[in-house]
Coordinates of C-alpha atoms in Angstrom, one line a residue:
M1 CA 2.6 -28.2 55.9
N2 CA 0.5 -28.1 59.1
L3 CA -3.1 -27.0 59.3
E4 CA -2.4 -23.4 60.3
E5 CA 0.1 -22.9 57.3
A6 CA -2.5 -24.4 55.0
L7 CA -5.2 -22.0 56.2
N8 CA -2.8 -19.1 55.8
R9 CA -1.9 -20.2 52.3
I10 CA -5.6 -20.5 51.4
K11 CA -6.3 -16.9 52.7
A12 CA -3.3 -15.6 50.7
L13 CA -4.6 -17.3 47.5
E14 CA -8.1 -15.9 48.2
S15 CA -6.7 -12.4 48.7
E16 CA -4.6 -12.7 45.5
A17 CA -7.7 -14.0 43.5
A18 CA -9.8 -11.0 44.8
A19 CA -7.0 -8.6 43.7
N20 CA -6.9 -10.2 40.3
K21 CA -10.6 -10.1 40.0
K22 CA -10.6 -6.4 40.9
A23 CA -7.8 -5.7 38.3
L24 CA -9.7 -7.6 35.6
A25 CA -12.9 -5.7 36.4
S26 CA -11.0 -2.4 36.1
K27 CA -9.5 -3.5 32.7
D28 CA -13.0 -4.6 31.6
R29 CA -14.3 -1.1 32.4
A30 CA -11.4 0.5 30.6
L31 CA -12.0 -1.7 27.5
L32 CA -15.7 -0.9 27.6
S33 CA -14.9 2.8 27.9
K34 CA -12.6 2.5 24.9
D35 CA -15.2 0.6 22.9
R36 CA -17.8 3.4 23.6
E37 CA -15.2 6.0 22.6
L38 CA -14.5 4.2 19.3
A39 CA -18.2 3.8 18.7
K40 CA -18.7 7.5 19.2
K41 CA -15.8 8.2 16.8
D42 CA -17.5 5.9 14.2
A43 CA -20.7 7.8 14.5
L44 CA -18.8 11.1 14.1
I45 CA -16.9 9.9 11.1
F46 CA -20.1 8.8 9.4
E47 CA -21.7 12.2 10.2
L48 CA -18.7 14.1 8.8
G49 CA -18.7 11.9 5.7
R50 CA -22.4 12.4 5.1
K51 CA -22.1 16.2 5.5
L52 CA -19.1 16.3 3.2
N53 CA -21.1 14.3 0.6
E54 CA -24.1 16.6 0.9
A55 CA -22.0 19.7 0.6
L56 CA -20.2 18.2 -2.4
R57 CA -23.5 17.4 -4.1
G58 CA -24.7 21.0 -3.7
R59 CA -21.4 22.4 -5.1
E60 CA -21.4 19.9 -8.0
A61 CA -24.9 20.9 -9.0
E62 CA -23.8 24.6 -9.2
A63 CA -20.5 23.7 -10.9
E64 CA -22.3 21.5 -13.4
K65 CA -24.2 24.6 -14.7
K66 CA -21.1 26.7 -14.9
N67 CA -19.1 23.9 -16.5
I68 CA -21.6 23.6 -19.4
E69 CA -21.1 27.3 -20.2
H70 CA -17.3 26.9 -20.0
I71 CA -17.4 23.8 -22.3
R72 CA -19.5 25.6 -24.9
Q73 CA -16.7 28.1 -25.4
F74 CA -14.6 25.3 -26.8
V75 CA -17.2 24.0 -29.1
P76 CA -18.4 25.7 -32.3
R77 CA -22.0 26.7 -32.2
D78 CA -22.9 24.8 -35.3
E79 CA -21.4 21.5 -33.9
R80 CA -23.3 19.0 -31.8
F81 CA -21.3 18.6 -28.5
S82 CA -20.1 15.1 -27.7
V83 CA -17.7 13.5 -25.3
I84 CA -15.9 10.4 -26.3
I85 CA -15.1 8.4 -23.1
N86 CA -12.5 6.2 -24.7
E87 CA -11.2 8.9 -27.1
P88 CA -7.6 8.5 -25.9
E89 CA -7.6 4.9 -27.2
E90 CA -9.4 5.8 -30.5
A91 CA -7.0 8.7 -31.1
L92 CA -4.0 6.5 -30.5
K93 CA -5.4 4.0 -33.0
E94 CA -5.8 6.7 -35.6
K95 CA -2.1 7.7 -35.0
A96 CA -1.0 4.2 -35.8
A97 CA -3.2 3.8 -38.9
P98 CA -1.5 2.1 -41.9
G99 CA -0.2 4.4 -44.5
R100 CA 0.6 7.3 -42.1
R101 CA 4.3 8.0 -41.5
G102 CA 5.5 8.9 -38.0
R103 CA 8.2 11.3 -37.0
K104 CA 11.5 10.8 -38.8
K105 CA 14.4 9.4 -36.7
G106 CA 16.2 12.4 -35.3
G107 CA 13.3 14.7 -36.1
R108 CA 11.9 17.2 -33.7
N109 CA 8.6 16.9 -31.8
F110 CA 6.2 19.6 -32.8
P111 CA 8.4 21.2 -35.5
S112 CA 5.8 24.0 -36.0
L113 CA 6.6 25.5 -32.7
K114 CA 8.9 28.5 -33.1
A115 CA 10.6 28.4 -29.7
D116 CA 12.1 31.8 -29.7
R117 CA 8.7 33.4 -30.2
Y118 CA 6.8 31.6 -27.4
V119 CA 9.5 30.7 -24.8
T120 CA 8.8 32.7 -21.6
K121 CA 11.4 30.9 -19.4
V122 CA 14.8 29.2 -19.9
V123 CA 16.0 26.6 -17.4
Y124 CA 19.4 25.0 -17.4
E125 CA 20.0 21.4 -16.3
D126 CA 23.6 21.0 -15.3
P127 CA 25.3 18.0 -13.7
E128 CA 25.8 18.0 -9.9
E129 CA 29.6 17.8 -10.2
T130 CA 31.3 21.1 -10.7
V131 CA 35.0 20.0 -10.4
C132 CA 36.8 17.1 -11.9
P133 CA 37.2 14.3 -9.3
D134 CA 40.5 13.2 -10.9
C135 CA 42.5 16.5 -11.0
G136 CA 40.3 19.0 -9.2
A137 CA 40.0 21.4 -12.2
R138 CA 36.7 23.2 -12.7
L139 CA 34.4 21.6 -15.3
V140 CA 33.5 23.5 -18.5
P141 CA 30.6 23.1 -20.8
F142 CA 31.0 20.3 -23.4
S143 CA 27.6 20.0 -25.2
Q144 CA 24.0 20.7 -24.7
R145 CA 20.5 19.7 -26.0
E146 CA 17.3 21.6 -25.7
R147 CA 13.8 20.5 -24.8
I148 CA 10.6 22.6 -25.1
A149 CA 7.9 22.0 -22.5
V150 CA 4.5 23.5 -22.0
E151 CA 3.4 24.4 -18.5
Y152 CA 0.1 25.5 -17.1
V153 CA -0.1 28.3 -14.6
P154 CA -3.4 29.8 -13.5
S155 CA -4.8 31.9 -16.4
S156 CA -2.3 30.9 -19.0
L157 CA -0.2 28.3 -20.7
T158 CA 3.5 29.0 -21.0
V159 CA 6.4 27.6 -22.9
T160 CA 9.6 26.7 -21.1
K161 CA 12.9 25.9 -22.8
T162 CA 15.0 23.4 -20.8
I163 CA 18.7 23.3 -21.8
T164 CA 20.4 20.1 -20.6
R165 CA 24.2 20.7 -20.6
S166 CA 27.0 18.2 -20.2
F167 CA 30.4 19.2 -18.8
K168 CA 34.0 18.0 -19.1
C169 CA 37.3 18.6 -17.4
P170 CA 39.5 20.9 -19.5
E171 CA 42.6 19.3 -18.1
C172 CA 42.1 15.6 -18.3
S173 CA 39.1 14.8 -20.4
G174 CA 41.4 13.9 -23.3
K175 CA 42.9 11.1 -21.2
S176 CA 39.9 9.9 -19.2
G177 CA 37.2 10.7 -21.7
R178 CA 34.8 11.5 -18.9
I179 CA 31.7 13.6 -19.6
F180 CA 29.4 14.7 -16.8
Y181 CA 25.6 14.6 -17.5
P182 CA 22.8 15.8 -15.2
L183 CA 20.2 13.4 -14.0
S184 CA 16.8 14.3 -15.5
K185 CA 14.2 15.3 -12.8
A186 CA 11.4 15.7 -15.4
A187 CA 8.3 13.6 -14.9
F188 CA 8.1 13.2 -18.7
P189 CA 11.7 13.3 -20.0
G190 CA 12.1 14.4 -23.6
S191 CA 8.5 15.6 -23.9
I192 CA 6.7 18.9 -24.0
L193 CA 4.5 17.4 -21.3
T194 CA 5.0 18.7 -17.7
P195 CA 3.1 18.0 -14.5
S196 CA 1.1 21.2 -14.8
F197 CA 0.2 20.7 -18.5
A198 CA -0.8 17.1 -17.9
A199 CA -3.0 18.2 -15.0
Y200 CA -4.6 20.8 -17.2
V201 CA -5.3 18.4 -20.0
A202 CA -6.7 15.8 -17.6
Y203 CA -8.9 18.4 -15.9
C204 CA -10.3 19.7 -19.2
K205 CA -10.9 16.2 -20.5
Y206 CA -12.2 14.3 -17.4
E207 CA -13.6 17.0 -15.2
L208 CA -15.1 19.4 -17.8
G209 CA -15.6 16.7 -20.6
I210 CA -14.0 18.7 -23.4
P211 CA -13.1 16.5 -26.4
F212 CA -9.5 16.3 -27.3
H213 CA -10.0 17.8 -30.8
H214 CA -11.5 21.0 -29.3
L215 CA -8.8 21.2 -26.6
S216 CA -6.2 20.7 -29.4
E217 CA -7.7 23.7 -31.3
H218 CA -7.7 25.8 -28.2
I219 CA -4.1 25.1 -27.4
E220 CA -3.0 25.9 -30.9
N221 CA -4.9 29.2 -30.9
T222 CA -3.5 30.1 -27.5
L223 CA 0.2 29.1 -28.1
G224 CA 0.5 28.4 -31.7
I225 CA 1.6 24.8 -31.0
A226 CA 0.0 22.2 -33.2
V227 CA -0.7 19.6 -30.5
S228 CA -3.0 17.0 -32.1
K229 CA -5.7 15.0 -30.4
Q230 CA -3.4 12.0 -30.8
D231 CA -0.7 13.8 -28.9
L232 CA -3.2 14.7 -26.1
A233 CA -4.3 11.1 -26.0
G234 CA -0.7 9.9 -25.7
F235 CA -0.1 12.4 -22.9
M236 CA -3.0 11.0 -20.9
K237 CA -1.8 7.4 -21.4
R238 CA 1.6 8.4 -20.1
T239 CA 0.0 10.2 -17.1
S240 CA -2.2 7.1 -16.3
D241 CA 0.9 4.9 -16.4
L242 CA 2.8 7.2 -14.2
L243 CA 0.0 7.4 -11.6
E244 CA -0.8 3.7 -11.6
P245 CA 0.8 3.1 -8.2
V246 CA -1.7 5.7 -6.7
Y247 CA -4.6 3.9 -8.4
D248 CA -3.5 0.5 -7.2
R249 CA -3.1 1.7 -3.6
M250 CA -6.6 3.2 -3.7
K251 CA -8.0 -0.1 -4.8
A252 CA -6.1 -1.9 -2.0
D253 CA -7.3 0.5 0.6
L254 CA -10.9 0.1 -0.5
L255 CA -10.6 -3.6 -0.2
A256 CA -9.2 -3.3 3.3
N257 CA -11.7 -0.7 4.5
H258 CA -12.4 -0.5 8.3
A259 CA -16.2 -0.9 8.0
R260 CA -15.9 -3.9 5.6
V261 CA -18.5 -2.4 3.3
I262 CA -18.2 -1.6 -0.4
H263 CA -21.0 0.1 -2.4
S264 CA -21.2 -1.1 -6.0
D265 CA -23.2 0.0 -9.0
E266 CA -22.9 -0.2 -12.8
T267 CA -24.3 1.7 -15.8
T268 CA -24.3 1.1 -19.5
L269 CA -22.4 2.7 -22.3
T270 CA -23.8 2.3 -25.8
V271 CA -21.2 1.4 -28.5
S272 CA -22.1 3.7 -31.3
H273 CA -19.1 3.3 -33.6
K274 CA -18.2 -0.4 -33.7
G275 CA -15.0 -1.7 -35.2
K276 CA -15.1 -4.8 -37.4
D277 CA -14.0 -6.9 -34.4
A278 CA -17.0 -5.8 -32.3
E279 CA -19.9 -5.9 -34.7
S280 CA -22.0 -8.0 -32.2
R281 CA -21.2 -5.8 -29.1
R282 CA -24.2 -3.7 -28.2
K283 CA -23.4 -2.3 -24.7
S284 CA -20.4 -1.9 -22.5
Y285 CA -20.4 -1.2 -18.8
V286 CA -18.9 1.0 -16.1
Y287 CA -18.6 -0.6 -12.7
V288 CA -18.3 1.9 -9.8
Y289 CA -17.0 0.9 -6.3
S290 CA -17.3 3.3 -3.4
S291 CA -16.4 3.3 0.2
S292 CA -18.9 4.0 3.0
Y293 CA -19.1 7.2 5.1
Y294 CA -17.2 5.4 7.9
D295 CA -14.0 5.2 5.9
D296 CA -11.6 7.1 3.7
Q297 CA -13.6 8.4 0.7
I298 CA -12.6 6.4 -2.3
Q299 CA -14.3 5.8 -5.7
I300 CA -13.1 3.3 -8.3
Y301 CA -14.4 3.4 -11.9
D302 CA -13.8 0.2 -13.8
F303 CA -14.7 -0.2 -17.5
H304 CA -15.9 -3.6 -18.8
E305 CA -16.7 -4.6 -22.3
S306 CA -19.7 -6.6 -21.0
R307 CA -21.7 -6.9 -17.8
S308 CA -19.8 -10.1 -16.9
I309 CA -19.0 -10.3 -13.2
D310 CA -15.7 -12.2 -13.8
E311 CA -13.4 -9.2 -13.6
T312 CA -15.2 -7.9 -10.5
A313 CA -14.9 -11.4 -8.9
S314 CA -11.2 -11.5 -9.6
W315 CA -10.7 -8.1 -8.0
L316 CA -12.7 -9.0 -4.9
K317 CA -11.2 -12.4 -4.6
G318 CA -9.5 -11.6 -1.3
Y319 CA -12.3 -9.3 0.0
S320 CA -14.2 -10.2 3.2
G321 CA -17.2 -8.0 4.0
C322 CA -20.5 -6.7 2.6
I323 CA -21.3 -5.4 -0.9
V324 CA -24.2 -3.0 -1.1
C325 CA -25.7 -3.4 -4.6
D326 CA -28.8 -3.6 -6.8
G327 CA -30.5 -6.8 -7.9
F328 CA -28.1 -7.7 -10.7
S329 CA -27.7 -11.5 -10.6
G330 CA -24.0 -11.3 -11.1
Y331 CA -23.6 -10.1 -7.5
R332 CA -25.4 -13.2 -6.3
R333 CA -23.0 -15.3 -8.2
L334 CA -20.2 -13.4 -6.6
A335 CA -21.5 -14.2 -3.1
S336 CA -22.1 -17.8 -3.9
E337 CA -18.5 -18.3 -5.0
N338 CA -17.0 -16.4 -2.1
E339 CA -18.4 -17.3 1.3
R340 CA -16.7 -14.3 2.9
I341 CA -18.8 -11.9 0.9
S342 CA -22.3 -11.0 2.0
L343 CA -24.8 -8.8 0.0
Q344 CA -27.2 -6.0 1.0
M345 CA -29.5 -5.2 -1.9
C346 CA -30.9 -1.7 -2.2
W347 CA -34.3 -0.9 -0.6
A348 CA -34.4 2.3 -2.7
H349 CA -34.5 0.2 -5.9
V350 CA -37.4 -1.8 -4.4
R351 CA -39.3 1.2 -3.3
R352 CA -38.9 2.9 -6.7
R353 CA -40.7 0.1 -8.5
F354 CA -43.8 0.4 -6.3
S355 CA -43.6 4.1 -6.4
D356 CA -43.7 4.2 -10.2
I357 CA -46.8 2.0 -10.1
V358 CA -48.6 4.4 -7.7
K359 CA -47.6 7.4 -9.8
A360 CA -49.2 5.9 -12.9
M361 CA -52.5 5.2 -11.2
R362 CA -55.6 7.4 -10.9
S363 CA -55.5 9.5 -7.7
E364 CA -58.7 7.9 -6.3
A365 CA -57.3 4.4 -6.7
R366 CA -54.0 5.1 -5.0
P367 CA -54.6 5.0 -1.2
D368 CA -55.8 1.4 -0.9
C369 CA -53.8 -0.3 -3.6
F370 CA -51.2 -3.0 -2.8
S371 CA -48.3 -0.8 -3.9
A372 CA -49.4 2.1 -1.7
R373 CA -49.7 -0.2 1.3
M374 CA -46.2 -1.7 0.6
L375 CA -44.8 1.9 0.3
R376 CA -46.2 2.8 3.7
E377 CA -44.5 -0.2 5.3
I378 CA -41.2 0.5 3.5
G379 CA -41.5 4.2 4.5
R380 CA -41.6 3.1 8.2
L381 CA -38.2 1.5 7.7
F382 CA -36.8 4.6 6.1
A383 CA -38.2 6.9 8.8
L384 CA -36.5 4.8 11.5
E385 CA -33.2 4.9 9.7
K386 CA -33.5 8.7 9.4
G387 CA -34.1 8.9 13.1
Y388 CA -31.0 6.8 13.9
R389 CA -28.8 9.2 11.8
E390 CA -30.4 12.3 13.3
Q391 CA -29.6 10.9 16.8
K392 CA -26.0 10.3 15.7
L393 CA -26.0 6.7 17.0
D394 CA -22.9 4.6 16.7
P395 CA -23.0 1.4 14.5
A396 CA -23.4 -0.9 17.5
E397 CA -26.4 1.0 18.8
I398 CA -27.9 1.3 15.3
S399 CA -27.7 -2.5 15.0
K400 CA -29.5 -3.0 18.4
R401 CA -32.2 -0.5 17.4
R402 CA -32.8 -2.2 14.1
E403 CA -33.2 -5.6 15.8
R404 CA -35.7 -4.0 18.2
D405 CA -37.6 -1.7 15.9
Q406 CA -37.6 -3.2 12.4
K407 CA -38.0 -7.0 12.7
G408 CA -41.8 -6.6 13.1
I409 CA -42.1 -4.3 10.1
L410 CA -40.0 -6.7 8.0
G411 CA -42.3 -9.6 9.1
S412 CA -45.3 -7.6 7.9
I413 CA -43.7 -6.8 4.6
E414 CA -42.7 -10.5 4.1
E415 CA -46.3 -11.6 4.8
M416 CA -47.6 -9.1 2.2
L417 CA -45.0 -10.3 -0.3
T418 CA -46.0 -13.9 0.3
R419 CA -49.7 -13.3 -0.2
A420 CA -49.3 -11.0 -3.2
D421 CA -51.0 -12.4 -6.4
P422 CA -50.4 -9.8 -9.1
V423 CA -51.9 -10.0 -12.6
P424 CA -49.5 -11.8 -14.9
G425 CA -47.5 -9.5 -17.1
S426 CA -48.4 -6.4 -15.0
A427 CA -46.0 -3.9 -13.6
L428 CA -47.0 -5.1 -10.1
E429 CA -45.9 -8.6 -11.0
G430 CA -42.5 -7.2 -12.0
A431 CA -42.1 -5.2 -8.8
V432 CA -43.2 -8.2 -6.6
G433 CA -41.0 -10.6 -8.5
Y434 CA -38.0 -8.3 -8.2
M435 CA -38.6 -7.9 -4.4
R436 CA -39.0 -11.7 -3.9
G437 CA -35.7 -12.3 -5.8
C438 CA -33.9 -9.8 -3.6
W439 CA -35.6 -10.7 -0.3
P440 CA -32.8 -12.9 1.2
Y441 CA -30.4 -10.0 0.7
L442 CA -32.6 -7.2 1.9
K443 CA -32.1 -7.9 5.6
T444 CA -28.3 -8.1 5.9
Y445 CA -28.1 -4.6 7.2
L446 CA -29.9 -5.6 10.5
S447 CA -26.8 -7.3 11.9
D448 CA -24.3 -4.5 11.2
G449 CA -24.8 -0.8 11.8
H450 CA -22.0 0.1 9.3
I451 CA -24.2 -1.3 6.4
E452 CA -26.7 1.1 4.7
M453 CA -30.1 -0.2 3.6
T454 CA -29.8 1.7 0.3
N455 CA -27.1 2.0 -2.3
N456 CA -27.4 5.8 -2.7
I457 CA -23.7 6.2 -2.2
A458 CA -22.8 4.2 -5.3
E459 CA -25.7 5.7 -7.3
R460 CA -24.4 9.2 -6.6
A461 CA -20.9 8.1 -7.6
V462 CA -22.1 6.7 -10.9
K463 CA -24.1 9.9 -11.7
P464 CA -21.3 11.6 -13.7
F465 CA -21.7 8.9 -16.2
V466 CA -25.5 8.7 -16.1
V467 CA -25.9 12.4 -16.6
A468 CA -23.5 12.5 -19.5
R469 CA -24.6 9.2 -21.1
K470 CA -26.5 11.0 -23.8
V471 CA -23.3 12.6 -25.1
F472 CA -21.0 9.6 -24.5
Q473 CA -19.9 7.8 -27.7
T474 CA -17.7 4.7 -27.7
S475 CA -16.0 2.7 -30.4
G476 CA -13.6 -0.2 -30.8
S477 CA -12.2 -1.9 -27.8
Y478 CA -12.0 -0.6 -24.3
A479 CA -8.2 -0.8 -23.9
G480 CA -8.1 3.0 -23.8
A481 CA -11.1 3.3 -21.6
R482 CA -9.4 1.2 -18.9
Y483 CA -6.7 3.7 -18.3
T484 CA -9.2 6.5 -18.7
G485 CA -10.9 4.8 -15.7
K486 CA -7.8 5.0 -13.7
L487 CA -7.5 8.7 -14.2
F488 CA -11.2 9.2 -13.6
S489 CA -10.9 7.2 -10.4
I490 CA -8.1 9.3 -9.0
M491 CA -9.8 12.6 -10.1
R492 CA -13.1 11.7 -8.5
T493 CA -11.5 10.5 -5.3
A494 CA -9.7 13.9 -5.1
K495 CA -13.0 15.7 -5.8
I496 CA -15.0 13.9 -3.1
N497 CA -12.2 14.6 -0.6
G498 CA -12.6 18.4 -1.3
L499 CA -9.4 18.8 -3.3
D500 CA -8.8 21.1 -6.3
V501 CA -8.3 18.3 -8.8
R502 CA -6.0 20.2 -11.1
K503 CA -3.7 21.2 -8.2
Y504 CA -3.7 17.7 -6.8
F505 CA -2.9 16.1 -10.2
E506 CA 0.0 18.5 -10.7
Y507 CA 1.4 17.6 -7.2
A508 CA 0.9 13.9 -7.6
I509 CA 2.6 13.8 -11.0
S510 CA 5.5 15.9 -9.8
H511 CA 6.1 13.7 -6.7
V512 CA 5.1 10.1 -7.8
K513 CA 8.7 9.2 -8.7
T514 CA 10.2 10.4 -5.5
D515 CA 7.7 10.3 -2.7
P516 CA 6.0 7.3 -1.0
T517 CA 2.7 6.4 -2.6
E518 CA 1.0 6.7 0.8
S519 CA 1.8 10.4 0.9
L520 CA 0.1 11.0 -2.5
L521 CA -3.3 9.5 -1.8
P522 CA -6.1 12.1 -2.1
Y523 CA -7.5 11.2 1.3
R524 CA -4.1 11.4 3.1
L525 CA -3.2 14.9 2.0
D526 CA -3.7 18.2 3.9
R527 CA -6.9 19.5 2.3
S528 CA -6.0 23.1 3.0
L529 CA -3.1 22.8 0.5
F530 CA -5.3 21.6 -2.4
R531 CA -8.6 23.3 -1.5
D532 CA -11.3 23.1 -4.2
P533 CA -11.9 26.7 -5.3
P534 CA -15.5 28.1 -5.4
D535 CA -15.4 28.1 -9.2
S536 CA -13.2 25.2 -10.2
A537 CA -13.4 26.1 -13.9
N538 CA -12.0 29.7 -13.5
G539 CA -8.7 28.8 -15.0
V540 CA -10.3 27.6 -18.2
S541 CA -12.7 30.5 -18.2
R542 CA -9.9 33.1 -18.0
L543 CA -7.9 31.3 -20.7
T544 CA -10.9 31.5 -23.1
D545 CA -11.5 35.1 -22.1
E546 CA -7.9 36.0 -22.9
K547 CA -8.3 34.3 -26.3
S548 CA -11.4 36.3 -27.0
E549 CA -9.8 39.6 -26.0
A550 CA -6.8 38.8 -28.2
S551 CA -9.0 38.1 -31.3
D552 CA -11.0 41.3 -30.7

């Protein structure tokens, strides 16, 4: 290659390099534009999730007042109302008590039901074949068996008789011996339980909190069917088992959430009726895991016999992300054993401890006390966070603003915390000690705009248990409460996604054996098909009104 050819080659390479550089710059601009677009979508998703949650809180506050009145209609006036959270397990244990005989082999379920009196619809189940595949003759009925089922339709419970018929060929059945049977399409074959009835029982028990023995009396008065509380407990166990794929997928989706943030909280349940095997047990716990506003809205309720973090650690074994939580030491152990998990402890818990101290002080001593000064500094952090949300900033921008705006405030708070010398045994010593213990985990949110500085999301999720804790009664083991937790998780997830929980349960039970689990998740369904009605207890109210009118 001579000099001129070499120069030309160099020019060509320079030209090619310039073109590549221009193309790369164009791709960089496109990627930056996409990143900005995704960031805007993240901010929009958060805002929509926040608004949905606020709207739901308002509606639940109103519904709670109405539900109390609806529930009272099931409870005699002279009886103290109570909800048994693991009543299914206790009822099933009663059913299996020694000395009690079960149904005789070949006997009928619910023999007290006089079918001809209550049946409102008759359905025939026939085999798909209509002609004999051997000789072509038309099949004729050979035998039949009947099944009575209870269905719920808005405003009423109805009884349906299903007649399952087998067919035979009149020409060659003697030779071949072939009998044609239909394939059962029932969600609960051989039972009076139907998807609509199961949804109704679950709604009354877990949404309205009506004890099984009162619901049993209501059904008997409405239909004349002696469905015991043990039967209702068994129905809910079968429903829980049937919907377990939905529950498992919800847990998997929560672990794989886009924001890599899980909010966790726990609350106690007092064991008021102990079995002989649990004399030493004083408290049991409900752990609640919730997604952030940046993701599909999911809530998981997990019942533990103790506050041990072992089961939580097992479930979160493959998780990589942040857990927003309170100061419970079990979470610190969780993070120490799994380096992929970080913790953000709740600033609201910290603020509340100092706020309680200020409230208890004389008004003239409040302004200059340590707790008041600490509250003012913490208040500056909350004010900044509120501003970020009002400006609808995306997570990346929130992270930048936090680094710029809040590091100085946190430095001031840390200095106050270091210099604090509270009186031993005082409330201030407790508040300062709690904050010092949490301090390494109170600043995680600075680095990621997806992480909230409070755990309000999980605290609101646990509220249904906290509000009702005065009427919760538990006894024996928590085997039954575990599957109760599955049903409650599915129901609450449907609720926070704006679905009518009874309609959703009926749909999910009806389709769980045939449809992909993905299509049954509460946050994947078309909300317009399962919209939560303004008064979600109307069906129960109308049922009770009909009962009253009939008795009058």
